[in-house]
PDB file of C-alpha atoms and ligand atoms in Angstrom:
ATOM      1  CA  UNK A 269      16.132  -7.237  -8.031  1.00 87.00           C
ATOM      2  CA  UNK A 270      12.523  -6.419  -7.140  1.00 96.00           C
ATOM      3  CA  UNK A 271      10.685  -5.736 -10.382  1.00 97.00           C
ATOM      4  CA  UNK A 272       7.105  -6.851  -9.662  1.00 98.00           C
ATOM      5  CA  UNK A 273       4.603  -5.306  -7.269  1.00 98.00           C
ATOM      6  CA  UNK A 274       1.210  -6.587  -6.174  1.00 98.00           C
ATOM      7  CA  UNK A 275      -1.574  -4.169  -5.214  1.00 98.00           C
ATOM      8  CA  UNK A 276      -4.570  -5.754  -3.467  1.00 98.00           C
ATOM      9  CA  UNK A 277      -7.507  -3.487  -4.407  1.00 98.00           C
ATOM     10  CA  UNK A 278     -10.482  -5.807  -3.997  1.00 96.00           C
ATOM     11  CA  UNK A 279     -11.681  -4.525  -0.585  1.00 91.00           C
ATOM     12  CA  UNK A 280     -15.185  -3.091  -0.175  1.00 87.00           C
ATOM     13  CA  UNK A 281     -14.227   0.132   1.585  1.00 86.00           C
ATOM     14  CA  UNK A 282     -17.245   0.001   3.861  1.00 89.00           C
ATOM     15  CA  UNK A 283     -15.648   2.465   6.333  1.00 91.00           C
ATOM     16  CA  UNK A 284     -16.064   5.184   3.703  1.00 92.00           C
ATOM     17  CA  UNK A 285     -19.670   4.564   2.686  1.00 94.00           C
ATOM     18  CA  UNK A 286     -21.511   6.234   1.062  1.00 94.00           C
ATOM     19  CA  UNK A 287     -18.470   7.719  -0.768  1.00 91.00           C
ATOM     20  CA  UNK A 288     -17.368   4.241  -1.836  1.00 93.00           C
ATOM     21  CA  UNK A 289     -20.770   2.942  -2.940  1.00 92.00           C
ATOM     22  CA  UNK A 290     -19.998   3.442  -6.629  1.00 93.00           C
ATOM     23  CA  UNK A 291     -16.277   4.240  -6.620  1.00 94.00           C
ATOM     24  CA  UNK A 292     -13.431   2.033  -5.378  1.00 96.00           C
ATOM     25  CA  UNK A 293     -11.954   3.138  -2.036  1.00 96.00           C
ATOM     26  CA  UNK A 294      -8.547   3.159  -3.727  1.00 97.00           C
ATOM     27  CA  UNK A 295      -9.853   5.983  -5.936  1.00 97.00           C
ATOM     28  CA  UNK A 296     -10.546   8.252  -2.937  1.00 97.00           C
ATOM     29  CA  UNK A 297      -8.626  11.445  -3.499  1.00 97.00           C
ATOM     30  CA  UNK A 298      -5.983  12.956  -1.247  1.00 98.00           C
ATOM     31  CA  UNK A 299      -5.519  16.567  -2.446  1.00 97.00           C
ATOM     32  CA  UNK A 300      -5.520  15.855  -6.198  1.00 94.00           C
ATOM     33  CA  UNK A 301      -4.603  12.214  -6.714  1.00 96.00           C
ATOM     34  CA  UNK A 302      -6.352   8.948  -5.880  1.00 98.00           C
ATOM     35  CA  UNK A 303      -4.765   6.777  -3.200  1.00 98.00           C
ATOM     36  CA  UNK A 304      -3.804   4.051  -5.668  1.00 98.00           C
ATOM     37  CA  UNK A 305      -1.806   6.542  -7.722  1.00 98.00           C
ATOM     38  CA  UNK A 306       0.366   7.402  -4.708  1.00 98.00           C
ATOM     39  CA  UNK A 307       1.120   3.684  -4.269  1.00 98.00           C
ATOM     40  CA  UNK A 308       1.865   3.114  -7.965  1.00 98.00           C
ATOM     41  CA  UNK A 309       4.138   6.182  -8.071  1.00 97.00           C
ATOM     42  CA  UNK A 310       5.967   4.904  -5.003  1.00 97.00           C
ATOM     43  CA  UNK A 311       6.462   1.547  -6.721  1.00 97.00           C
ATOM     44  CA  UNK A 312       7.679   3.205  -9.942  1.00 97.00           C
ATOM     45  CA  UNK A 313      10.175   5.262  -7.933  1.00 96.00           C
ATOM     46  CA  UNK A 314      11.488   2.002  -6.449  1.00 97.00           C
ATOM     47  CA  UNK A 315      12.135   0.537  -9.909  1.00 97.00           C
ATOM     48  CA  UNK A 316       9.012  -1.634 -10.244  1.00 98.00           C
ATOM     49  CA  UNK A 317       8.219  -2.553 -13.849  1.00 97.00           C
ATOM     50  CA  UNK A 318       5.335  -5.027 -13.518  1.00 98.00           C
ATOM     51  CA  UNK A 319       2.150  -4.026 -11.697  1.00 98.00           C
ATOM     52  CA  UNK A 320      -0.328  -6.682 -10.599  1.00 98.00           C
ATOM     53  CA  UNK A 321      -3.685  -5.497  -9.256  1.00 98.00           C
ATOM     54  CA  UNK A 322      -5.937  -7.909  -7.384  1.00 98.00           C
ATOM     55  CA  UNK A 323      -9.380  -6.517  -8.089  1.00 97.00           C
ATOM     56  CA  UNK A 324     -13.057  -7.373  -7.693  1.00 96.00           C
ATOM     57  CA  UNK A 325     -16.317  -6.258  -9.254  1.00 93.00           C
ATOM     58  CA  UNK A 326     -16.796  -2.491  -9.382  1.00 92.00           C
ATOM     59  CA  UNK A 327     -13.065  -1.689  -9.485  1.00 95.00           C
ATOM     60  CA  UNK A 328     -12.900  -0.896 -13.214  1.00 95.00           C
ATOM     61  CA  UNK A 329     -12.099   2.774 -12.530  1.00 96.00           C
ATOM     62  CA  UNK A 330      -8.649   1.700 -11.315  1.00 97.00           C
ATOM     63  CA  UNK A 331      -7.858   0.020 -14.641  1.00 96.00           C
ATOM     64  CA  UNK A 332      -9.131   3.090 -16.514  1.00 96.00           C
ATOM     65  CA  UNK A 333      -7.046   5.426 -14.370  1.00 97.00           C
ATOM     66  CA  UNK A 334      -3.774   3.853 -15.506  1.00 97.00           C
ATOM     67  CA  UNK A 335      -4.857   3.480 -19.148  1.00 94.00           C
ATOM     68  CA  UNK A 336      -4.715   6.097 -21.902  1.00 92.00           C
ATOM     69  CA  UNK A 337      -7.862   8.205 -22.500  1.00 93.00           C
ATOM     70  CA  UNK A 338      -7.701   9.219 -26.148  1.00 92.00           C
ATOM     71  CA  UNK A 339     -10.798  11.484 -26.170  1.00 95.00           C
ATOM     72  CA  UNK A 340      -9.568  13.502 -23.185  1.00 95.00           C
ATOM     73  CA  UNK A 341      -5.999  13.583 -24.483  1.00 94.00           C
ATOM     74  CA  UNK A 342      -7.157  14.913 -27.898  1.00 95.00           C
ATOM     75  CA  UNK A 343      -9.227  17.673 -26.276  1.00 96.00           C
ATOM     76  CA  UNK A 344      -6.359  18.751 -24.019  1.00 95.00           C
ATOM     77  CA  UNK A 345      -3.974  18.670 -26.974  1.00 94.00           C
ATOM     78  CA  UNK A 346      -6.330  20.756 -29.160  1.00 96.00           C
ATOM     79  CA  UNK A 347      -6.746  23.316 -26.357  1.00 96.00           C
ATOM     80  CA  UNK A 348      -3.012  23.568 -25.764  1.00 96.00           C
ATOM     81  CA  UNK A 349      -3.343  22.377 -22.153  1.00 96.00           C
ATOM     82  CA  UNK A 350       0.071  20.778 -22.168  1.00 95.00           C
ATOM     83  CA  UNK A 351       0.504  20.688 -18.391  1.00 93.00           C
ATOM     84  CA  UNK A 352      -2.773  18.806 -17.871  1.00 94.00           C
ATOM     85  CA  UNK A 353      -1.946  16.535 -20.793  1.00 96.00           C
ATOM     86  CA  UNK A 354       1.420  15.705 -19.274  1.00 94.00           C
ATOM     87  CA  UNK A 355      -0.291  15.029 -15.909  1.00 92.00           C
ATOM     88  CA  UNK A 356      -2.684  12.441 -17.312  1.00 91.00           C
ATOM     89  CA  UNK A 357      -0.167  10.836 -19.689  1.00 93.00           C
ATOM     90  CA  UNK A 358       2.451  10.347 -16.976  1.00 92.00           C
ATOM     91  CA  UNK A 359      -0.039   8.279 -14.942  1.00 93.00           C
ATOM     92  CA  UNK A 360      -0.194   5.553 -17.595  1.00 95.00           C
ATOM     93  CA  UNK A 361       1.346   2.202 -16.894  1.00 96.00           C
ATOM     94  CA  UNK A 362       3.118   1.211 -20.128  1.00 94.00           C
ATOM     95  CA  UNK A 363       1.346  -1.409 -22.233  1.00 94.00           C
ATOM     96  CA  UNK A 364       1.952  -4.977 -21.163  1.00 96.00           C
ATOM     97  CA  UNK A 365       3.209  -3.983 -17.707  1.00 97.00           C
ATOM     98  CA  UNK A 366      -0.115  -4.017 -15.820  1.00 97.00           C
ATOM     99  CA  UNK A 367      -2.151  -7.065 -14.977  1.00 98.00           C
ATOM    100  CA  UNK A 368      -5.607  -7.131 -13.363  1.00 98.00           C
ATOM    101  CA  UNK A 369      -6.646 -10.327 -11.599  1.00 98.00           C
ATOM    102  CA  UNK A 370     -10.082 -10.842 -10.054  1.00 97.00           C
ATOM    103  CA  UNK A 371     -10.377 -12.129  -6.504  1.00 97.00           C
ATOM    104  CA  UNK A 372     -13.784 -13.815  -6.542  1.00 95.00           C
ATOM    105  CA  UNK A 373     -14.502 -13.690  -2.812  1.00 93.00           C
ATOM    106  CA  UNK A 374     -13.224 -11.408  -0.029  1.00 93.00           C
ATOM    107  CA  UNK A 375     -11.303 -14.150   1.788  1.00 95.00           C
ATOM    108  CA  UNK A 376      -8.555 -11.954   3.229  1.00 96.00           C
ATOM    109  CA  UNK A 377      -5.257 -10.271   2.379  1.00 97.00           C
ATOM    110  CA  UNK A 378      -3.398 -13.599   2.261  1.00 98.00           C
ATOM    111  CA  UNK A 379      -5.848 -14.933  -0.293  1.00 98.00           C
ATOM    112  CA  UNK A 380      -5.586 -11.753  -2.389  1.00 98.00           C
ATOM    113  CA  UNK A 381      -1.798 -12.141  -2.543  1.00 98.00           C
ATOM    114  CA  UNK A 382      -2.144 -15.852  -3.406  1.00 98.00           C
ATOM    115  CA  UNK A 383      -4.228 -14.856  -6.472  1.00 98.00           C
ATOM    116  CA  UNK A 384      -0.992 -13.481  -8.026  1.00 98.00           C
ATOM    117  CA  UNK A 385       0.913 -16.779  -7.627  1.00 97.00           C
ATOM    118  CA  UNK A 386       1.160 -17.682 -11.330  1.00 97.00           C
ATOM    119  CA  UNK A 387       2.494 -14.296 -12.368  1.00 96.00           C
ATOM    120  CA  UNK A 388       5.467 -13.808 -10.076  1.00 96.00           C
ATOM    121  CA  UNK A 389       8.645 -14.774 -11.895  1.00 92.00           C
ATOM    122  CA  UNK A 390      11.406 -13.442  -9.673  1.00 94.00           C
ATOM    123  CA  UNK A 391      12.374 -14.865  -6.278  1.00 95.00           C
ATOM    124  CA  UNK A 392      11.043 -11.784  -4.421  1.00 97.00           C
ATOM    125  CA  UNK A 393       8.295  -9.270  -5.098  1.00 98.00           C
ATOM    126  CA  UNK A 394       6.811  -6.169  -3.486  1.00 98.00           C
ATOM    127  CA  UNK A 395       3.360  -5.783  -1.988  1.00 98.00           C
ATOM    128  CA  UNK A 396       1.801  -2.362  -1.432  1.00 98.00           C
ATOM    129  CA  UNK A 397      -1.462  -1.610   0.372  1.00 98.00           C
ATOM    130  CA  UNK A 398      -2.797   1.651  -1.042  1.00 98.00           C
ATOM    131  CA  UNK A 399      -4.619   2.522   2.220  1.00 96.00           C
ATOM    132  CA  UNK A 400      -1.225   3.419   3.628  1.00 98.00           C
ATOM    133  CA  UNK A 401      -0.051   6.678   2.121  1.00 98.00           C
ATOM    134  CA  UNK A 402       3.583   7.372   2.950  1.00 97.00           C
ATOM    135  CA  UNK A 403       5.164  10.778   2.600  1.00 95.00           C
ATOM    136  CA  UNK A 404       8.932  10.425   2.483  1.00 96.00           C
ATOM    137  CA  UNK A 405      11.941  12.128   0.994  1.00 94.00           C
ATOM    138  CA  UNK A 406      12.965   8.803  -0.557  1.00 95.00           C
ATOM    139  CA  UNK A 407       9.982   6.524  -1.204  1.00 95.00           C
ATOM    140  CA  UNK A 408       9.426   3.910   1.503  1.00 97.00           C
ATOM    141  CA  UNK A 409       9.582   0.997  -0.946  1.00 98.00           C
ATOM    142  CA  UNK A 410      12.801   2.365  -2.453  1.00 98.00           C
ATOM    143  CA  UNK A 411      14.355   2.512   1.023  1.00 98.00           C
ATOM    144  CA  UNK A 412      13.326  -1.116   1.552  1.00 98.00           C
ATOM    145  CA  UNK A 413      14.551  -2.321  -1.856  1.00 98.00           C
ATOM    146  CA  UNK A 414      17.907  -0.612  -1.322  1.00 97.00           C
ATOM    147  CA  UNK A 415      18.482  -2.156   2.075  1.00 97.00           C
ATOM    148  CA  UNK A 416      17.035  -5.599   1.243  1.00 97.00           C
ATOM    149  CA  UNK A 417      19.252  -8.640   0.905  1.00 93.00           C
ATOM    150  CA  UNK A 418      18.408 -12.343   0.683  1.00 88.00           C
ATOM    151  CA  UNK A 419      19.260 -12.927   4.357  1.00 92.00           C
ATOM    152  CA  UNK A 420      16.324 -10.678   5.292  1.00 93.00           C
ATOM    153  CA  UNK A 421      13.863 -13.302   4.034  1.00 97.00           C
ATOM    154  CA  UNK A 422      10.490 -11.572   4.083  1.00 98.00           C
ATOM    155  CA  UNK A 423      10.658  -7.883   4.875  1.00 98.00           C
ATOM    156  CA  UNK A 424       7.836  -5.712   6.264  1.00 98.00           C
ATOM    157  CA  UNK A 425       7.767  -1.967   6.906  1.00 98.00           C
ATOM    158  CA  UNK A 426       7.064  -1.301  10.580  1.00 98.00           C
ATOM    159  CA  UNK A 427       6.115   1.549  12.882  1.00 98.00           C
ATOM    160  CA  UNK A 428       5.416   1.761  16.600  1.00 97.00           C
ATOM    161  CA  UNK A 429       1.751   2.255  17.426  1.00 97.00           C
ATOM    162  CA  UNK A 430      -0.076   3.139  20.656  1.00 96.00           C
ATOM    163  CA  UNK A 431      -1.432   0.256  22.743  1.00 95.00           C
ATOM    164  CA  UNK A 432      -5.020   1.240  21.929  1.00 95.00           C
ATOM    165  CA  UNK A 433      -4.424   0.654  18.197  1.00 95.00           C
ATOM    166  CA  UNK A 434      -2.298  -2.489  18.271  1.00 97.00           C
ATOM    167  CA  UNK A 435      -5.269  -4.803  17.615  1.00 96.00           C
ATOM    168  CA  UNK A 436      -5.580  -3.430  14.059  1.00 96.00           C
ATOM    169  CA  UNK A 437      -2.175  -4.689  12.928  1.00 97.00           C
ATOM    170  CA  UNK A 438       0.194  -7.580  12.388  1.00 98.00           C
ATOM    171  CA  UNK A 439       2.646  -7.253  15.297  1.00 98.00           C
ATOM    172  CA  UNK A 440       6.273  -8.416  15.546  1.00 98.00           C
ATOM    173  CA  UNK A 441       7.835 -10.340  18.396  1.00 98.00           C
ATOM    174  CA  UNK A 442      11.311  -8.832  18.313  1.00 97.00           C
ATOM    175  CA  UNK A 443      14.493 -10.875  18.760  1.00 97.00           C
ATOM    176  CA  UNK A 444      16.922  -8.034  18.139  1.00 96.00           C
ATOM    177  CA  UNK A 445      17.373  -4.774  16.350  1.00 94.00           C
ATOM    178  CA  UNK A 446      20.203  -3.638  14.126  1.00 90.00           C
ATOM    179  CA  UNK A 447      19.973  -0.129  12.683  1.00 92.00           C
ATOM    180  CA  UNK A 448      16.768   0.230  10.709  1.00 96.00           C
ATOM    181  CA  UNK A 449      16.241  -3.531  10.705  1.00 97.00           C
ATOM    182  CA  UNK A 450      14.315  -5.511  13.281  1.00 97.00           C
ATOM    183  CA  UNK A 451      14.845  -9.271  13.405  1.00 97.00           C
ATOM    184  CA  UNK A 452      11.578 -10.966  14.327  1.00 97.00           C
ATOM    185  CA  UNK A 453      11.198 -14.241  16.185  1.00 97.00           C
ATOM    186  CA  UNK A 454       7.448 -14.269  15.665  1.00 97.00           C
ATOM    187  CA  UNK A 455       4.523 -12.325  14.264  1.00 98.00           C
ATOM    188  CA  UNK A 456       0.861 -12.282  15.193  1.00 98.00           C
ATOM    189  CA  UNK A 457      -2.156 -10.800  13.418  1.00 97.00           C
ATOM    190  CA  UNK A 458      -4.400  -8.385  15.304  1.00 97.00           C
ATOM    191  CA  UNK A 459      -3.520  -9.378  18.893  1.00 97.00           C
ATOM    192  CA  UNK A 460      -5.346  -7.849  21.851  1.00 96.00           C
ATOM    193  CA  UNK A 461      -3.223  -5.248  23.641  1.00 95.00           C
ATOM    194  CA  UNK A 462      -2.731  -7.748  26.496  1.00 95.00           C
ATOM    195  CA  UNK A 463      -1.323 -10.362  24.120  1.00 95.00           C
ATOM    196  CA  UNK A 464       0.693  -8.122  21.803  1.00 97.00           C
ATOM    197  CA  UNK A 465       4.372  -9.168  21.777  1.00 97.00           C
ATOM    198  CA  UNK A 466       5.529  -5.570  21.147  1.00 97.00           C
ATOM    199  CA  UNK A 467       4.285  -2.201  19.924  1.00 97.00           C
ATOM    200  CA  UNK A 468       5.981  -2.711  16.541  1.00 98.00           C
ATOM    201  CA  UNK A 469       3.329  -3.077  13.866  1.00 98.00           C
ATOM    202  CA  UNK A 470       3.406  -3.978  10.181  1.00 98.00           C
ATOM    203  CA  UNK A 471       2.190  -1.349   7.738  1.00 98.00           C
ATOM    204  CA  UNK A 472       1.315  -1.852   4.093  1.00 98.00           C
ATOM    205  CA  UNK A 473       4.730  -2.295   2.445  1.00 98.00           C
ATOM    206  CA  UNK A 474       6.270  -5.731   2.055  1.00 98.00           C
ATOM    207  CA  UNK A 475       9.034  -7.514   0.162  1.00 98.00           C
ATOM    208  CA  UNK A 476       7.954 -11.135  -0.013  1.00 98.00           C
ATOM    209  CA  UNK A 477       9.709 -14.316  -1.032  1.00 98.00           C
ATOM    210  CA  UNK A 478       7.932 -16.433  -3.599  1.00 97.00           C
ATOM    211  CA  UNK A 479       7.815 -19.254  -1.026  1.00 97.00           C
ATOM    212  CA  UNK A 480       4.949 -17.333   0.655  1.00 98.00           C
ATOM    213  CA  UNK A 481       2.575 -19.006  -1.832  1.00 98.00           C
ATOM    214  CA  UNK A 482       3.229 -22.373  -0.127  1.00 97.00           C
ATOM    215  CA  UNK A 483       1.550 -21.567   3.213  1.00 97.00           C
ATOM    216  CA  UNK A 484      -0.973 -19.234   1.543  1.00 98.00           C
ATOM    217  CA  UNK A 485      -2.088 -22.128  -0.663  1.00 96.00           C
ATOM    218  CA  UNK A 486      -3.156 -24.074   2.446  1.00 94.00           C
ATOM    219  CA  UNK A 487      -5.919 -21.435   2.847  1.00 93.00           C
ATOM    220  CA  UNK A 488      -5.984 -21.676   6.643  1.00 93.00           C
ATOM    221  CA  UNK A 489      -8.329 -19.200   8.271  1.00 95.00           C
ATOM    222  CA  UNK A 490      -6.813 -16.877  10.844  1.00 94.00           C
ATOM    223  CA  UNK A 491      -7.892 -13.724  12.689  1.00 95.00           C
ATOM    224  CA  UNK A 492     -11.414 -12.621  11.732  1.00 92.00           C
ATOM    225  CA  UNK A 493     -11.937 -15.887   9.795  1.00 94.00           C
ATOM    226  CA  UNK A 494      -9.746 -14.547   6.980  1.00 95.00           C
ATOM    227  CA  UNK A 495      -6.717 -16.052   5.227  1.00 96.00           C
ATOM    228  CA  UNK A 496      -4.013 -13.882   6.757  1.00 97.00           C
ATOM    229  CA  UNK A 497      -0.688 -12.982   5.155  1.00 98.00           C
ATOM    230  CA  UNK A 498       0.757 -12.593   8.656  1.00 98.00           C
ATOM    231  CA  UNK A 499       0.069 -16.282   9.408  1.00 98.00           C
ATOM    232  CA  UNK A 500       1.952 -17.322   6.247  1.00 98.00           C
ATOM    233  CA  UNK A 501       4.900 -15.120   7.334  1.00 98.00           C
ATOM    234  CA  UNK A 502       4.849 -16.857  10.733  1.00 98.00           C
ATOM    235  CA  UNK A 503       4.774 -20.327   9.092  1.00 97.00           C
ATOM    236  CA  UNK A 504       7.816 -19.475   6.958  1.00 98.00           C
ATOM    237  CA  UNK A 505       9.606 -17.976   9.963  1.00 97.00           C
ATOM    238  CA  UNK A 506       9.072 -21.233  11.870  1.00 96.00           C
ATOM    239  CA  UNK A 507      10.648 -23.112   8.965  1.00 94.00           C
ATOM    240  CA  UNK A 508      13.731 -20.855   8.811  1.00 91.00           C
ATOM    241  CA  UNK A 509      12.823 -18.049   6.415  1.00 96.00           C
ATOM    242  CA  UNK A 510      13.702 -14.905   8.394  1.00 97.00           C
ATOM    243  CA  UNK A 511      11.234 -12.078   8.891  1.00 98.00           C
ATOM    244  CA  UNK A 512      12.731  -8.596   9.014  1.00 98.00           C
ATOM    245  CA  UNK A 513      10.975  -5.422  10.076  1.00 98.00           C
ATOM    246  CA  UNK A 514      12.185  -2.228   8.443  1.00 98.00           C
ATOM    247  CA  UNK A 515      11.915   1.157  10.164  1.00 98.00           C
ATOM    248  CA  UNK A 516      11.609   3.520   7.222  1.00 98.00           C
ATOM    249  CA  UNK A 517      12.125   7.277   7.258  1.00 97.00           C
ATOM    250  CA  UNK A 518       8.870   9.086   6.505  1.00 97.00           C
ATOM    251  CA  UNK A 519       5.307   9.693   7.670  1.00 97.00           C
ATOM    252  CA  UNK A 520       2.580   7.143   7.154  1.00 98.00           C
ATOM    253  CA  UNK A 521      -1.124   7.956   7.061  1.00 98.00           C
ATOM    254  CA  UNK A 522      -3.736   5.241   7.416  1.00 97.00           C
ATOM    255  CA  UNK A 523      -6.159   6.376   4.733  1.00 97.00           C
ATOM    256  CA  UNK A 524      -8.334   3.357   5.465  1.00 94.00           C
ATOM    257  CA  UNK A 525      -9.749   5.477   8.316  1.00 94.00           C
ATOM    258  CA  UNK A 526     -11.413   8.893   8.107  1.00 95.00           C
ATOM    259  CA  UNK A 527      -8.961  10.406  10.573  1.00 95.00           C
ATOM    260  CA  UNK A 528      -5.926   9.075   8.702  1.00 97.00           C
ATOM    261  CA  UNK A 529      -7.338  10.277   5.391  1.00 97.00           C
ATOM    262  CA  UNK A 530      -7.954  13.743   6.876  1.00 97.00           C
ATOM    263  CA  UNK A 531      -4.425  13.842   8.363  1.00 97.00           C
ATOM    264  CA  UNK A 532      -2.968  12.924   4.962  1.00 98.00           C
ATOM    265  CA  UNK A 533      -4.855  15.748   3.274  1.00 97.00           C
ATOM    266  CA  UNK A 534      -3.728  18.257   5.894  1.00 96.00           C
ATOM    267  CA  UNK A 535      -0.099  17.083   5.851  1.00 96.00           C
ATOM    268  CA  UNK A 536       0.127  17.173   2.067  1.00 96.00           C
ATOM    269  CA  UNK A 537      -1.565  20.587   1.943  1.00 95.00           C
ATOM    270  CA  UNK A 538       0.883  21.871   4.559  1.00 94.00           C
ATOM    271  CA  UNK A 539       3.836  20.801   2.424  1.00 93.00           C
ATOM    272  CA  UNK A 540       2.419  22.354  -0.753  1.00 92.00           C
ATOM    273  CA  UNK A 541       3.536  26.002  -1.104  1.00 93.00           C
ATOM    274  CA  UNK A 542       0.375  26.854  -3.063  1.00 93.00           C
ATOM    275  CA  UNK A 543      -2.045  25.381  -0.501  1.00 93.00           C
ATOM    276  CA  UNK A 544      -0.190  26.095   2.735  1.00 93.00           C
ATOM    277  CA  UNK A 545      -1.307  29.744   3.147  1.00 91.00           C
ATOM    278  CA  UNK A 546      -4.961  28.741   2.688  1.00 91.00           C
ATOM    279  CA  UNK A 547      -4.575  25.952   5.222  1.00 92.00           C
ATOM    280  CA  UNK A 548      -3.037  28.426   7.662  1.00 90.00           C
ATOM    281  CA  UNK A 549      -5.930  30.862   7.269  1.00 90.00           C
ATOM    282  CA  UNK A 550      -8.448  28.046   7.833  1.00 89.00           C
ATOM    283  CA  UNK A 551      -6.564  27.084  11.015  1.00 88.00           C
ATOM    284  CA  UNK A 552      -6.675  30.700  12.248  1.00 89.00           C
ATOM    285  CA  UNK A 553     -10.452  30.832  11.657  1.00 90.00           C
ATOM    286  CA  UNK A 554     -10.924  27.489  13.425  1.00 89.00           C
ATOM    287  CA  UNK A 555      -8.831  28.624  16.388  1.00 88.00           C
ATOM    288  CA  UNK A 556     -10.851  31.830  16.694  1.00 89.00           C
ATOM    289  CA  UNK A 557     -14.116  29.873  16.602  1.00 85.00           C
ATOM    290  CA  UNK A 558     -13.067  27.480  19.373  1.00 79.00           C
TER     291      UNK A 558
HETATM  292  C1  G1P B 112      -3.424  -5.684   6.969  1.00 57.41           C
HETATM  293  C2  G1P B 112      -2.518  -6.798   7.521  1.00 57.41           C
HETATM  294  C3  G1P B 112      -1.889  -6.351   8.835  1.00 57.41           C
HETATM  295  C4  G1P B 112      -1.152  -5.040   8.646  1.00 57.41           C
HETATM  296  C5  G1P B 112      -2.101  -3.975   8.055  1.00 57.41           C
HETATM  297  C6  G1P B 112      -1.325  -2.715   7.683  1.00 57.41           C
HETATM  298  O1  G1P B 112      -4.525  -5.540   7.835  1.00 57.41           O
HETATM  299  O2  G1P B 112      -3.290  -7.965   7.697  1.00 57.41           O
HETATM  300  O3  G1P B 112      -0.991  -7.339   9.295  1.00 57.41           O
HETATM  301  O4  G1P B 112      -0.646  -4.615   9.889  1.00 57.41           O
HETATM  302  O5  G1P B 112      -2.722  -4.466   6.848  1.00 57.41           O
HETATM  303  O6  G1P B 112      -2.172  -1.687   7.252  1.00 57.41           O
HETATM  304  P1  G1P B 112      -5.884  -4.775   7.377  1.00 57.41           P
HETATM  305  O7  G1P B 112      -5.603  -3.308   7.508  1.00 57.41           O
HETATM  306  O8  G1P B 112      -6.161  -5.198   5.974  1.00 57.41           O
HETATM  307  O9  G1P B 112      -6.933  -5.238   8.340  1.00 57.41           O
END
């Protein structure tokens, strides 16, 4: 029963400056929705009922986005714009089901997760990184929740990445593979390509055991001087909590990079019957010009 999800949204988004000078990077739009909305919708589709956001200064727009907006709602109502009204009302997270916790310093993903420690009641919880937008027939987190069992310990969504990109990820050392599941015997954060134990990399969907807060609480610095979630997963693995990689069905776009964000926009436009013809005509013009 995974009912709680944590969304770390405290990052500075410096790769997208100046766009992210005054707006949170999680509010960057892909087609017509901000990145964080894709992640929250994915969590809702997986049955999540409690939403914990780890925020920092300047991230207030995220809280507003999932709140009601009575002035706007009244105007839309008065003008009979029922479709738009429905769009903005369906975004809301029901009262009492969202929690916003400030991370005071950017000490790393592991530290951001640790900030939620007092608010996780169940034995396991989900973690979603909004940078990773996943387009899938069945939401990636739902696939994970459905296949998860206690023997999996901590579960991470994984993909295979090219050697040139491996140093951007947490990477699994694989003991064996069974169907969609990969049993890890180790995990390392941002290895060089020469030291990477495999090409199987963690992307931003996790099911974590509550025991993760033990090693995270030690606040040991890892790669890049940050408190790394990957290191806490490795510590638990060494003390007999399994780590399972999950090969989900779907396409993942790394919207933390300009290229990934552009690919996400193009892929979503291509699968939208209204936008697809326009995209095709742009492609024809581009092809002619080159
Ligand atoms: C984080 C994790 C890393 C994971 C990645 C997925 O890194 O530390 O293990 O592979 O997310 O996107 P970041 O992208 O925050 O540097």
